Amino acid sequence: MAQNSRLLDALAELKKISLAQGCIKAIKHIPRREGNFHPFPEDVHPALIQALHQKGISQLYSHQYEAWEKARQRKNIIVVTPTASGKTLCYNLPVLQAILENPSSRAIYLFPTKALSQDQRAELEEIINLLPQEIRIFTYDGDTPQEARKAIRARGQIILTNPDMLHTGILPHHTKWIKLFENLEYIIVDELHNYRGIFGSHLANIFRRLKRITNFYGSSPRFILCSATISNPVEMAERMIEEPVELIDNNGAPQGEKYFIFYNPPVVNKHLGIRRSYVNETRRVAKVFLGKNLQTIVFAQSRLITEVLVTYLKADMEKNITQEGLIRGYRGGYLPLKRREIEKNLREGKILGIVSTNALELGIDIGSLDVAVMAGYPGTITSTWQRAGRAGRQNAPSAAVLVASSAPLDQFIVNNPDYFFSKSPEKALINPDNLSILISHIECAAFELPFQEGEKFGRLEIGEILKFLEEEKMLHYSRGKWFWTSDAYPADGVSLRSITSDNFVVVDTTGKPKVIAEVDFSSALTTLHPKAIYLCEGQQYYVEQLDFQQRKAYVKQTEVDYYTDAIDYTKIKILDSFDQKKIDNYSITHGEVHVATQVVGFKKIKFHTMENVGAGDLSLPQYEMQTTAYWLTIPSFLFKSLPYYPEQKVNGLFGLAYCLHHVAPLFMMCDFHDVGVSIGDNSTGKSVPPKELRTKAYFQEEGFFSETDFEPNIFIYDNYPGGIGLSPSLFELEAELLERCLKTITDCPCQEGCPSCVGPVKESGQGAKEVAREILRRLLRK
């Protein structure tokens, strides 16, 4: 049977299964689109045209032609087109042309992962092998043998690397890379949307350092950046490289027709709002497509869920020895050779089903599959389209299925398909000027080259910071220059994925003690506290001891049917208000706050059902930071006029805070854990403890609110010292954030509260859903 017929049969079967329970919320048909082509420009090197012809490329897509024209005009460009639209040729063509015209030309390719770097190298080598002239291409990362590094530095024309290696292995040793920096023509940045938040803020500072070095050696490289669809590509790119950037987003690649299905697991307990496990429903959906012999990729949100689904689908599909290997897993933690073998077998069609974390979301070549099934909303519209784009050939139809979990964000998306399909994707946000990140890279830059008196770092005046570092005995000022004097090697102390390098190591003591992971300081308090269940590569570990002095957590392997969720009490103090808006009968503010968080207990949450099956008390040191926040102020008269008991009103506030916390990432390309939430009293400045703590005597003393003048503030703050630019975007939304929360709560079928709206009723408390809904209605005058 033809692929088209098998796909339609599978879709019909899926509709039949879900008909009785109304699981399918939407089926969006995206029609086939023809390509928009352009002949090769006349100035492309003849040898390059011949090599591309041999690869079966006889003309360019319109966006590839536009990228060529802009690159020839020496402009920085950002290419924003969907998965599998030929973005790679947008940068390979001008780079290879530059080297063919001038063999001394050099280029740096930056990729976020080693796997993607290897994949892109293979594609580039295919073209290079067809050229008459030798072009030397090398990968330079942590796996590169020491004995090969000297030759690469001397001979490499195209260097494929990653931000970590550029940061620690290339820039600090620029004197060994003189040929590269003297002749650097292009810097290629692939998957730009991946560099957001902390990682992107670090990368922007790495580019400030890189441009200082290229300027020292007399070169002025151009940037070619590629990204999945985000709503602010030019703003993001210009903030990243601090130069003007031109946008290319008119996709000329052809596209086969696609069916996009929104699937919501049925409710099994209406009173508590508990739905059937989204993992089991994903298994059920994937089995329908696999049963029709359609090559399917299943995306899971964690390594644990990946392994669970691999186990389930192997049991479903591998009935005898001849079918062994039809279903495979793919995630970080697998050895590189194993991953390459899986990628190759996928391309060759030997694997029928693959279950992956986001490791295969990036542009690694795995061929074109028939179906993509997503176990849970990936967190952003951009990521969802990236994953859906893994299925679909240029001419054959394909399908993508989003299976929603019980999280409020999942439920909002699955119940509002029009929002998903009509909405421009989220903003990618970075803050290169975060003081902690900035100072760490100024230290690295000073180690690389002394700062001149009055010299800027990027666009920033940094005289005060240089004087501070001199006081700290890191720099010495002499003859108009600031010299690095410390014995330390600064780049080694800077982690690109956290604000500070003050991390905990996790030591497995099950057998011979060994380090299995590293966790940043703030996360350690909530994930590595004593009695916590710590998850690493699908394995569960019981935390026996957290050693603060040595920054070590000692764990032992275990097997339980629950995970732990820390109960923390966050106190917030407003330090400064940057901006404030009065909207109707409430106000919103963006400013700087002091956050003091203490972990005081933990809950045991059962896998899949999300039931609270136990708790424990803790007393850990307080974690303090200054950061940026958005806060909503509910007028005291409005709060006082609510027709509920005082305890119910406060329950409603926490229910509303829960919903705001879970819905806020809808507007930002960030993880739920990148922002925190807290409730305070605008009149007294005191913070309100969560429900679990309100009955305890030591909180009773604080008298957390007085009915007469209590004016609630609900804070959503950046969960990183100094902030990374998340909270200002919420301030710009004005009423839209509250409207989305009201819709989420109203559309939820539960009666008193559940994980999909204001939190489970046992945690949010009596009346939380009703009161939260009433507060929103009064604020929005609905």
Coordinates of C-alpha atoms in Angstrom, one line a residue, residues 40-52 60 64-65 67-74 88-107 109 124 127-128 131-136 157-158 183 185-186 188 222 224:
F40 CA 22.9 29.9 -9.8
P41 CA 24.3 33.5 -9.7
E42 CA 26.9 34.2 -12.4
D43 CA 29.6 35.0 -9.9
V44 CA 29.5 31.5 -8.2
H45 CA 32.8 29.7 -8.9
P46 CA 32.4 27.2 -11.8
A47 CA 33.9 24.3 -9.7
L48 CA 31.4 24.9 -7.0
I49 CA 28.5 24.8 -9.5
Q50 CA 29.8 21.6 -10.9
A51 CA 30.2 20.0 -7.5
L52 CA 26.6 21.0 -6.6
L60 CA 19.0 27.5 -5.6
Q64 CA 19.5 30.6 -0.7
Y65 CA 19.9 33.0 -3.6
A67 CA 21.6 34.9 1.2
W68 CA 24.3 34.7 -1.5
E69 CA 23.5 38.2 -2.7
K70 CA 23.6 39.7 0.8
A71 CA 26.8 37.8 1.7
R72 CA 28.5 39.1 -1.5
Q73 CA 27.6 42.6 -0.3
R74 CA 29.5 42.0 2.9
T88 CA 23.0 24.9 5.4
L89 CA 23.8 26.0 1.8
C90 CA 23.0 29.6 2.7
Y91 CA 26.4 29.6 4.6
N92 CA 28.4 26.8 2.9
L93 CA 28.1 28.5 -0.5
P94 CA 29.7 31.9 0.4
V95 CA 32.3 30.3 2.7
L96 CA 33.5 27.8 0.0
Q97 CA 33.5 30.6 -2.6
A98 CA 35.7 32.8 -0.4
I99 CA 38.2 30.0 0.1
L100 CA 38.2 29.1 -3.6
E101 CA 38.9 32.8 -4.5
N102 CA 41.5 33.2 -1.7
P103 CA 42.9 30.1 -0.1
S104 CA 44.2 32.0 2.9
S105 CA 40.5 32.9 3.9
R106 CA 39.3 31.3 7.1
A107 CA 35.9 30.6 8.7
Y109 CA 31.4 27.3 12.3
L124 CA 30.3 19.9 3.9
I127 CA 30.8 19.0 -1.5
I128 CA 34.5 19.6 -0.8
L131 CA 36.0 20.2 -5.7
P132 CA 39.4 20.2 -7.6
Q133 CA 41.0 22.4 -4.9
E134 CA 41.8 21.1 -1.4
I135 CA 39.9 22.8 1.3
R136 CA 41.0 21.8 4.8
Q157 CA 40.6 26.8 6.7
I158 CA 37.2 25.9 8.2
N183 CA 42.2 35.9 7.8
E185 CA 36.2 36.0 6.7
Y186 CA 33.0 34.4 8.2
I188 CA 28.7 30.9 11.1
R222 CA 30.9 38.8 8.7
I224 CA 25.8 34.4 8.9

